[in-house]
Amino acid sequence: MTLKSKILGTGSALPKKIITNDDLSKVVDTTDEWISSRTGIRERRIALDGKTSELAARAAKEAIKAAGLSAKDIDLVITGTVTPDMAFPSTSCFVQLELGLRAGIPAFDLSAACSGFLYALDVADNFIRSKSAKNVLVIGVDLFSKIVDWKDRSTCVLFGDGAGAVVLGATKSKAGILSSKLFSDGRKWELLYSPQDKNRTPFEDVKSKAKSAKNSKDSTSDSTLKMKGNEIFKLAVRSMGSAVSEALKEARLKPSDISLLIPHQANNRIIKAMQQRLKLSDAQVFSNIEKYGNTSAASIPIALDEAVKSGRVKRGNNLILVAFGGGLTWASTVIKW
Ligand code: ACO
């Protein structure tokens, strides 16, 4: 039987601080009614003092324990994130340090915004199937509270912070990842982006030091997240729909074979549109957007962890995970549990 990879354990971590829609209505011109009816979100978690690597390590520790493994068993770490503590070292290296994983194993981050976890899962799957790794720690973590514009009501109400993780291990059983599809389209990057670093080199500062102080104004830029919500909405429904069809086709399954759809938690209306398209019942679709908002790369692994812990995932079930985010990027994975 061919070698596959299988999820051995899941974990998640969320900051303690809850920000409700009513809390936000005191900061920007919005209402609980607008946010919940347009998105399904009622509250989100914010890491006031916490770091990305701390949340990631908490989720990862739980996943390793759930897998029945210990730190020494992990031989690769991949973290999907676009909000690392630092440009470098990577979040994965900080997790390696925090959890006392073996020194010398490969550890790196992967940037695919909200699709980051499924991209990382696919890379991990390839490492396992090519026998380059046996037990891989795959993490999705983002702290969008650090990059949204808290004065922009059209974006700040949508996001929250969190982390989710799985341990992926080699298996020869029938269960495991059956298919995985990754996509991107850089032509549409301006629909959703976070500039963060200024588009200039500090070398310019050296050159301009002799110039007058008014030139220093040129170096300021707005570094917060930008999104054209309407266009992203339509593309998300279309792209995730076709990604699901392609992954199911490769796994030789039909929509009626799906036990549980775990979609990226960006907007309940997007999730409902996918549910209708695939003709799934409420019981076949997982949603926790109400509690956490859009946690970017963390949204799918947090949802998966909750689905597993609440008993909604049973041995032999076919799960489909599907994501969409900045890049643009989108991805889908079919798993037999
Ligand atoms: N409170 C009150 N009113 C608001 C708010 C708010 N928080 N935000 C916007 N509005 C207003 C707008 O100003 C607009 O007013 P106007 O008609 O007077 O101009 C009106 O509400 C309608 O705004 P729309 O943007 O058309 O609202 P829409 O129904 O499209 O919902 C939303 C916006 C929720 C952002 C939706 O478009 C969406 O969910 N888009 C997809 C987001 C997504 O999928 N992201 C995934 C990837 S995320 C990642 O990769 C990081």
GROMACS .gro file of C-alpha atoms and ligand atoms in nm:
model
  388
    1MET     CA    1   0.000   0.000   0.000
    2THR     CA    2   0.130   0.348  -0.086
    3LEU     CA    3   0.257   0.585   0.178
    4LYS     CA    4   0.017   0.862   0.279
    5SER     CA    5  -0.002   1.117   0.555
    6LYS     CA    6  -0.255   1.125   0.831
    7ILE     CA    7  -0.350   1.378   1.098
    8LEU     CA    8  -0.238   1.222   1.427
    9GLY     CA    9  -0.346   1.505   1.660
   10THR     CA   10  -0.494   1.854   1.660
   11GLY     CA   11  -0.463   2.158   1.888
   12SER     CA   12  -0.563   2.522   1.907
   13ALA     CA   13  -0.497   2.832   2.113
   14LEU     CA   14  -0.691   3.155   2.147
   15PRO     CA   15  -0.618   3.473   2.337
   16LYS     CA   16  -0.830   3.529   2.649
   17LYS     CA   17  -0.948   3.881   2.559
   18ILE     CA   18  -1.293   3.881   2.394
   19ILE     CA   19  -1.403   4.183   2.190
   20THR     CA   20  -1.778   4.180   2.116
   21ASN     CA   21  -1.952   4.364   1.834
   22ASP     CA   22  -2.090   4.604   2.095
   23ASP     CA   23  -1.734   4.675   2.214
   24LEU     CA   24  -1.641   4.762   1.853
   25SER     CA   25  -1.942   4.989   1.814
   26LYS     CA   26  -1.776   5.214   2.074
   27VAL     CA   27  -1.462   5.240   1.859
   28VAL     CA   28  -1.603   5.270   1.504
   29ASP     CA   29  -1.940   5.364   1.352
   30THR     CA   30  -2.095   5.015   1.345
   31THR     CA   31  -2.358   4.800   1.515
   32ASP     CA   32  -2.392   4.443   1.634
   33GLU     CA   33  -2.684   4.411   1.392
   34TRP     CA   34  -2.473   4.516   1.088
   35ILE     CA   35  -2.179   4.291   1.173
   36SER     CA   36  -2.377   3.981   1.266
   37SER     CA   37  -2.625   4.002   0.978
   38ARG     CA   38  -2.355   4.068   0.712
   39THR     CA   39  -2.089   3.828   0.842
   40GLY     CA   40  -2.221   3.600   1.121
   41ILE     CA   41  -1.949   3.732   1.356
   42ARG     CA   42  -2.053   3.817   1.715
   43GLU     CA   43  -1.715   3.836   1.886
   44ARG     CA   44  -1.345   3.781   1.826
   45ARG     CA   45  -1.031   3.725   2.040
   46ILE     CA   46  -0.747   3.977   2.053
   47ALA     CA   47  -0.392   3.907   2.172
   48LEU     CA   48  -0.328   4.233   2.355
   49ASP     CA   49   0.023   4.147   2.475
   50GLY     CA   50   0.074   3.802   2.323
   51LYS     CA   51   0.301   3.716   2.036
   52THR     CA   52   0.232   3.502   1.727
   53SER     CA   53   0.494   3.245   1.831
   54GLU     CA   54   0.345   3.208   2.180
   55LEU     CA   55  -0.003   3.123   2.048
   56ALA     CA   56   0.152   2.896   1.784
   57ALA     CA   57   0.354   2.708   2.047
   58ARG     CA   58   0.045   2.659   2.269
   59ALA     CA   59  -0.156   2.511   1.980
   60ALA     CA   60   0.142   2.298   1.870
   61LYS     CA   61   0.201   2.159   2.220
   62GLU     CA   62  -0.163   2.047   2.235
   63ALA     CA   63  -0.142   1.883   1.890
   64ILE     CA   64   0.175   1.689   1.981
   65LYS     CA   65   0.011   1.567   2.304
   66ALA     CA   66  -0.310   1.468   2.119
   67ALA     CA   67  -0.095   1.272   1.870
   68GLY     CA   68   0.055   1.076   2.160
   69LEU     CA   69   0.401   1.196   2.063
   70SER     CA   70   0.670   1.402   2.233
   71ALA     CA   71   0.888   1.691   2.120
   72LYS     CA   72   1.169   1.461   2.009
   73ASP     CA   73   0.942   1.285   1.755
   74ILE     CA   74   0.887   1.597   1.540
   75ASP     CA   75   1.119   1.616   1.241
   76LEU     CA   76   0.985   1.920   1.051
   77VAL     CA   77   0.791   2.237   1.143
   78ILE     CA   78   0.595   2.443   0.888
   79THR     CA   79   0.393   2.747   0.996
   80GLY     CA   80   0.144   2.926   0.773
   81THR     CA   81   0.139   3.290   0.884
   82VAL     CA   82   0.156   3.644   0.748
   83THR     CA   83   0.191   3.803   1.092
   84PRO     CA   84   0.513   3.656   1.236
   85ASP     CA   85   0.680   3.809   1.545
   86MET     CA   86   0.972   3.915   1.328
   87ALA     CA   87   1.068   3.903   0.960
   88PHE     CA   88   1.323   3.649   1.084
   89PRO     CA   89   1.375   3.421   1.272
   90SER     CA   90   1.067   3.237   1.150
   91THR     CA   91   0.773   3.156   1.377
   92SER     CA   92   0.863   2.788   1.327
   93CYS     CA   93   1.212   2.845   1.475
   94PHE     CA   94   1.059   3.019   1.778
   95VAL     CA   95   0.816   2.726   1.823
   96GLN     CA   96   1.110   2.485   1.797
   97LEU     CA   97   1.284   2.678   2.076
   98GLU     CA   98   0.974   2.716   2.295
   99LEU     CA   99   0.875   2.347   2.278
  100GLY     CA  100   1.229   2.207   2.293
  101LEU     CA  101   1.202   2.035   1.955
  102ARG     CA  102   1.524   1.871   1.834
  103ALA     CA  103   1.792   2.110   1.710
  104GLY     CA  104   1.887   2.045   1.347
  105ILE     CA  105   1.539   1.965   1.211
  106PRO     CA  106   1.411   2.193   0.930
  107ALA     CA  107   1.168   2.466   1.037
  108PHE     CA  108   1.022   2.742   0.817
  109ASP     CA  109   0.723   2.971   0.764
  110LEU     CA  110   0.499   2.986   0.461
  111SER     CA  111   0.314   3.296   0.336
  112ALA     CA  112  -0.026   3.236   0.174
  113ALA     CA  113  -0.251   3.454   0.395
  114CYS     CA  114  -0.579   3.277   0.482
  115SER     CA  115  -0.478   2.975   0.270
  116GLY     CA  116  -0.151   2.940   0.466
  117PHE     CA  117  -0.252   2.636   0.669
  118LEU     CA  118  -0.372   2.431   0.369
  119TYR     CA  119  -0.059   2.530   0.174
  120ALA     CA  120   0.157   2.421   0.471
  121LEU     CA  121  -0.040   2.094   0.503
  122ASP     CA  122   0.022   2.017   0.136
  123VAL     CA  123   0.396   2.084   0.167
  124ALA     CA  124   0.410   1.863   0.478
  125ASP     CA  125   0.218   1.589   0.293
  126ASN     CA  126   0.476   1.598   0.013
  127PHE     CA  127   0.766   1.577   0.261
  128ILE     CA  128   0.603   1.269   0.416
  129ARG     CA  129   0.516   1.093   0.089
  130SER     CA  130   0.872   1.147  -0.038
  131LYS     CA  131   1.000   1.000   0.294
  132SER     CA  132   1.187   1.323   0.380
  133ALA     CA  133   0.995   1.352   0.709
  134LYS     CA  134   0.790   1.124   0.932
  135ASN     CA  135   0.610   1.347   1.185
  136VAL     CA  136   0.547   1.705   1.078
  137LEU     CA  137   0.413   1.985   1.296
  138VAL     CA  138   0.187   2.202   1.077
  139ILE     CA  139   0.066   2.530   1.227
  140GLY     CA  140  -0.170   2.805   1.110
  141VAL     CA  141  -0.145   3.125   1.314
  142ASP     CA  142  -0.226   3.491   1.263
  143LEU     CA  143  -0.266   3.802   1.474
  144PHE     CA  144  -0.453   4.033   1.238
  145SER     CA  145  -0.521   4.268   1.531
  146LYS     CA  146  -0.164   4.387   1.466
  147ILE     CA  147  -0.221   4.479   1.101
  148VAL     CA  148  -0.582   4.598   1.062
  149ASP     CA  149  -0.674   4.965   1.065
  150TRP     CA  150  -0.880   5.000   1.385
  151LYS     CA  151  -1.038   5.314   1.239
  152ASP     CA  152  -1.169   5.134   0.927
  153ARG     CA  153  -1.509   4.980   1.009
  154SER     CA  154  -1.521   4.791   0.678
  155THR     CA  155  -1.225   4.568   0.778
  156CYS     CA  156  -1.152   4.584   1.154
  157VAL     CA  157  -1.481   4.416   1.249
  158LEU     CA  158  -1.398   4.106   1.044
  159PHE     CA  159  -1.078   3.972   1.197
  160GLY     CA  160  -0.954   3.805   1.516
  161ASP     CA  161  -0.637   3.638   1.649
  162GLY     CA  162  -0.572   3.267   1.699
  163ALA     CA  163  -0.363   2.958   1.628
  164GLY     CA  164  -0.432   2.599   1.528
  165ALA     CA  165  -0.199   2.306   1.469
  166VAL     CA  166  -0.187   1.944   1.363
  167VAL     CA  167   0.074   1.671   1.366
  168LEU     CA  168   0.086   1.498   1.030
  169GLY     CA  169   0.238   1.150   1.030
  170ALA     CA  170   0.322   0.880   0.779
  171THR     CA  171   0.067   0.600   0.738
  172LYS     CA  172   0.000   0.304   0.513
  173SER     CA  173  -0.366   0.287   0.618
  174LYS     CA  174  -0.667   0.387   0.405
  175ALA     CA  175  -0.717   0.700   0.617
  176GLY     CA  176  -0.523   1.018   0.548
  177ILE     CA  177  -0.495   1.296   0.292
  178LEU     CA  178  -0.662   1.178  -0.030
  179SER     CA  179  -0.608   1.490  -0.242
  180SER     CA  180  -0.486   1.845  -0.216
  181LYS     CA  181  -0.507   2.138  -0.461
  182LEU     CA  182  -0.330   2.474  -0.436
  183PHE     CA  183  -0.402   2.783  -0.648
  184SER     CA  184  -0.295   3.148  -0.677
  185ASP     CA  185  -0.351   3.454  -0.896
  186GLY     CA  186  -0.108   3.738  -0.835
  187ARG     CA  187  -0.287   3.956  -1.093
  188LYS     CA  188  -0.556   4.031  -0.834
  189TRP     CA  189  -0.326   4.106  -0.538
  190GLU     CA  190  -0.464   4.459  -0.493
  191LEU     CA  191  -0.804   4.327  -0.385
  192LEU     CA  192  -0.655   4.221  -0.049
  193TYR     CA  193  -0.315   4.312   0.090
  194SER     CA  194  -0.115   4.429   0.389
  195PRO     CA  195   0.176   4.656   0.290
  196GLN     CA  196   0.350   4.644   0.633
  197ASP     CA  197   0.704   4.729   0.531
  198LYS     CA  198   0.750   5.053   0.347
  199ASN     CA  199   0.835   5.024  -0.015
  200ARG     CA  200   1.173   5.190   0.018
  201THR     CA  201   1.525   5.112   0.129
  202PRO     CA  202   1.689   5.268   0.436
  203PHE     CA  203   1.973   5.353   0.196
  204GLU     CA  204   1.748   5.639   0.086
  205ASP     CA  205   1.766   5.774   0.444
  206VAL     CA  206   2.143   5.791   0.421
  207LYS     CA  207   2.122   5.982   0.094
  208SER     CA  208   1.855   6.219   0.219
  209LYS     CA  209   2.008   6.295   0.560
  210ALA     CA  210   2.161   6.610   0.425
  211LYS     CA  211   1.825   6.723   0.289
  212SER     CA  212   1.571   6.929   0.482
  213ALA     CA  213   1.342   6.775   0.747
  214LYS     CA  214   1.032   6.813   0.528
  215ASN     CA  215   1.160   6.528   0.310
  216SER     CA  216   1.121   6.288   0.602
  217LYS     CA  217   0.745   6.307   0.540
  218ASP     CA  218   0.799   6.112   0.218
  219SER     CA  219   0.889   5.803   0.417
  220THR     CA  220   0.555   5.772   0.600
  221SER     CA  221   0.304   5.528   0.454
  222ASP     CA  222  -0.019   5.364   0.560
  223SER     CA  223   0.079   5.009   0.645
  224THR     CA  224  -0.260   4.863   0.744
  225LEU     CA  225  -0.464   4.590   0.571
  226LYS     CA  226  -0.666   4.688   0.260
  227MET     CA  227  -0.956   4.492   0.115
  228LYS     CA  228  -1.215   4.535  -0.159
  229GLY     CA  229  -1.473   4.328   0.031
  230ASN     CA  230  -1.740   4.300  -0.240
  231GLU     CA  231  -1.505   4.169  -0.508
  232ILE     CA  232  -1.330   3.935  -0.264
  233PHE     CA  233  -1.668   3.798  -0.158
  234LYS     CA  234  -1.765   3.695  -0.513
  235LEU     CA  235  -1.421   3.552  -0.592
  236ALA     CA  236  -1.414   3.359  -0.263
  237VAL     CA  237  -1.744   3.184  -0.339
  238ARG     CA  238  -1.640   3.101  -0.697
  239SER     CA  239  -1.280   2.996  -0.622
  240MET     CA  240  -1.358   2.785  -0.315
  241GLY     CA  241  -1.643   2.619  -0.505
  242SER     CA  242  -1.417   2.514  -0.793
  243ALA     CA  243  -1.135   2.414  -0.552
  244VAL     CA  244  -1.377   2.178  -0.375
  245SER     CA  245  -1.486   2.025  -0.708
  246GLU     CA  246  -1.125   1.968  -0.817
  247ALA     CA  247  -1.012   1.811  -0.489
  248LEU     CA  248  -1.319   1.583  -0.483
  249LYS     CA  249  -1.257   1.478  -0.843
  250GLU     CA  250  -0.897   1.389  -0.767
  251ALA     CA  251  -1.009   1.190  -0.461
  252ARG     CA  252  -1.279   1.023  -0.676
  253LEU     CA  253  -1.555   1.139  -0.443
  254LYS     CA  254  -1.888   1.316  -0.497
  255PRO     CA  255  -2.028   1.603  -0.284
  256SER     CA  256  -2.270   1.350  -0.134
  257ASP     CA  257  -1.967   1.157   0.003
  258ILE     CA  258  -1.865   1.453   0.222
  259SER     CA  259  -1.926   1.402   0.594
  260LEU     CA  260  -1.801   1.746   0.697
  261LEU     CA  261  -1.701   2.062   0.508
  262ILE     CA  262  -1.459   2.281   0.706
  263PRO     CA  263  -1.434   2.608   0.514
  264HIS     CA  264  -1.220   2.913   0.590
  265GLN     CA  265  -1.422   3.124   0.836
  266ALA     CA  266  -1.440   3.463   0.661
  267ASN     CA  267  -1.813   3.527   0.625
  268ASN     CA  268  -2.113   3.311   0.710
  269ARG     CA  269  -2.280   3.415   0.384
  270ILE     CA  270  -1.981   3.272   0.189
  271ILE     CA  271  -2.009   2.949   0.390
  272LYS     CA  272  -2.387   2.930   0.325
  273ALA     CA  273  -2.333   2.986  -0.049
  274MET     CA  274  -2.089   2.693  -0.056
  275GLN     CA  275  -2.327   2.477   0.145
  276GLN     CA  276  -2.607   2.542  -0.107
  277ARG     CA  277  -2.380   2.477  -0.403
  278LEU     CA  278  -2.273   2.141  -0.260
  279LYS     CA  279  -2.628   2.062  -0.135
  280LEU     CA  280  -2.504   1.990   0.219
  281SER     CA  281  -2.712   1.992   0.538
  282ASP     CA  282  -2.622   2.216   0.836
  283ALA     CA  283  -2.479   1.910   1.012
  284GLN     CA  284  -2.230   1.864   0.725
  285VAL     CA  285  -2.083   2.215   0.751
  286PHE     CA  286  -1.865   2.342   1.034
  287SER     CA  287  -1.882   2.706   1.140
  288ASN     CA  288  -1.742   2.884   1.446
  289ILE     CA  289  -1.711   3.230   1.289
  290GLU     CA  290  -1.958   3.363   1.546
  291LYS     CA  291  -1.695   3.325   1.822
  292TYR     CA  292  -1.368   3.412   1.650
  293GLY     CA  293  -1.425   3.607   1.326
  294ASN     CA  294  -1.170   3.555   1.051
  295THR     CA  295  -0.845   3.430   1.208
  296SER     CA  296  -0.674   3.398   0.866
  297ALA     CA  297  -0.434   3.099   0.853
  298ALA     CA  298  -0.560   2.980   1.193
  299SER     CA  299  -0.925   2.954   1.096
  300ILE     CA  300  -0.924   2.603   0.945
  301PRO     CA  301  -0.701   2.431   1.206
  302ILE     CA  302  -0.899   2.591   1.492
  303ALA     CA  303  -1.225   2.471   1.332
  304LEU     CA  304  -1.079   2.124   1.271
  305ASP     CA  305  -0.964   2.099   1.634
  306GLU     CA  306  -1.311   2.200   1.760
  307ALA     CA  307  -1.481   1.957   1.521
  308VAL     CA  308  -1.258   1.673   1.644
  309LYS     CA  309  -1.302   1.759   2.014
  310SER     CA  310  -1.681   1.793   1.984
  311GLY     CA  311  -1.710   1.450   1.821
  312ARG     CA  312  -1.822   1.577   1.481
  313VAL     CA  313  -1.539   1.389   1.310
  314LYS     CA  314  -1.551   1.010   1.317
  315ARG     CA  315  -1.323   0.741   1.182
  316GLY     CA  316  -1.388   0.680   0.811
  317ASN     CA  317  -1.549   1.025   0.757
  318ASN     CA  318  -1.455   1.220   0.444
  319LEU     CA  319  -1.365   1.580   0.531
  320ILE     CA  320  -1.307   1.860   0.287
  321LEU     CA  321  -1.113   2.168   0.398
  322VAL     CA  322  -1.118   2.477   0.174
  323ALA     CA  323  -0.957   2.820   0.204
  324PHE     CA  324  -0.930   3.152   0.022
  325GLY     CA  325  -0.718   3.457   0.094
  326GLY     CA  326  -0.472   3.728  -0.003
  327GLY     CA  327  -0.238   3.669  -0.293
  328LEU     CA  328  -0.485   3.580  -0.417
  329THR     CA  329  -0.450   3.222  -0.296
  330TRP     CA  330  -0.696   2.939  -0.251
  331ALA     CA  331  -0.668   2.571  -0.166
  332SER     CA  332  -0.862   2.254  -0.085
  333THR     CA  333  -0.779   1.924   0.087
  334VAL     CA  334  -0.978   1.600   0.112
  335ILE     CA  335  -0.905   1.385   0.417
  336LYS     CA  336  -1.036   1.041   0.511
  337TRP     CA  337  -1.036   1.038   0.893
  338ACO     N1  338  -2.072   4.878   1.008
  338ACO     C1  339  -2.169   4.948   0.948
  338ACO     N2  340  -2.169   4.976   0.814
  338ACO     C2  341  -2.063   4.929   0.744
  338ACO     C3  342  -1.959   4.858   0.801
  338ACO     C4  343  -1.965   4.831   0.939
  338ACO     N3  344  -1.871   4.761   1.006
  338ACO     N4  345  -1.869   4.826   0.705
  338ACO     C5  346  -1.915   4.876   0.589
  338ACO     N5  347  -2.033   4.941   0.613
  338ACO     C6  348  -2.120   5.009   0.518
  338ACO     C7  349  -2.047   5.054   0.395
  338ACO     O1  350  -1.986   5.180   0.417
  338ACO     C8  351  -2.158   5.060   0.294
  338ACO     O2  352  -2.229   5.180   0.312
  338ACO     P1  353  -2.288   5.262   0.187
  338ACO     O3  354  -2.387   5.167   0.122
  338ACO     O4  355  -2.350   5.380   0.251
  338ACO     O5  356  -2.170   5.291   0.100
  338ACO     C9  357  -2.250   4.945   0.334
  338ACO     O6  358  -2.217   4.914   0.470
  338ACO    C10  359  -2.234   4.818   0.249
  338ACO     O7  360  -2.096   4.787   0.240
  338ACO     P2  361  -2.045   4.664   0.156
  338ACO     O8  362  -1.896   4.660   0.157
  338ACO     O9  363  -2.114   4.661   0.023
  338ACO    O10  364  -2.102   4.544   0.244
  338ACO     P3  365  -2.105   4.391   0.209
  338ACO    O11  366  -2.241   4.342   0.220
  338ACO    O12  367  -2.027   4.358   0.084
  338ACO    O13  368  -2.022   4.328   0.329
  338ACO    C11  369  -1.803   4.243   0.382
  338ACO    C12  370  -1.886   4.365   0.348
  338ACO    C13  371  -1.858   4.184   0.511
  338ACO    C14  372  -1.659   4.285   0.401
  338ACO    C15  373  -1.812   4.137   0.270
  338ACO    O14  374  -1.792   4.199   0.145
  338ACO    C16  375  -1.714   4.024   0.285
  338ACO    O15  376  -1.724   3.942   0.374
  338ACO     N6  377  -1.618   4.009   0.193
  338ACO    C17  378  -1.527   3.895   0.189
  338ACO    C18  379  -1.420   3.897   0.292
  338ACO    C19  380  -1.336   3.770   0.274
  338ACO    O16  381  -1.382   3.668   0.230
  338ACO     N7  382  -1.211   3.769   0.309
  338ACO    C20  383  -1.138   3.643   0.289
  338ACO    C21  384  -1.006   3.658   0.281
  338ACO     S1  385  -0.936   3.743   0.417
  338ACO    C22  386  -0.763   3.720   0.406
  338ACO    O17  387  -0.712   3.655   0.323
  338ACO    C23  388  -0.680   3.797   0.496
   0.00000   0.00000   0.00000
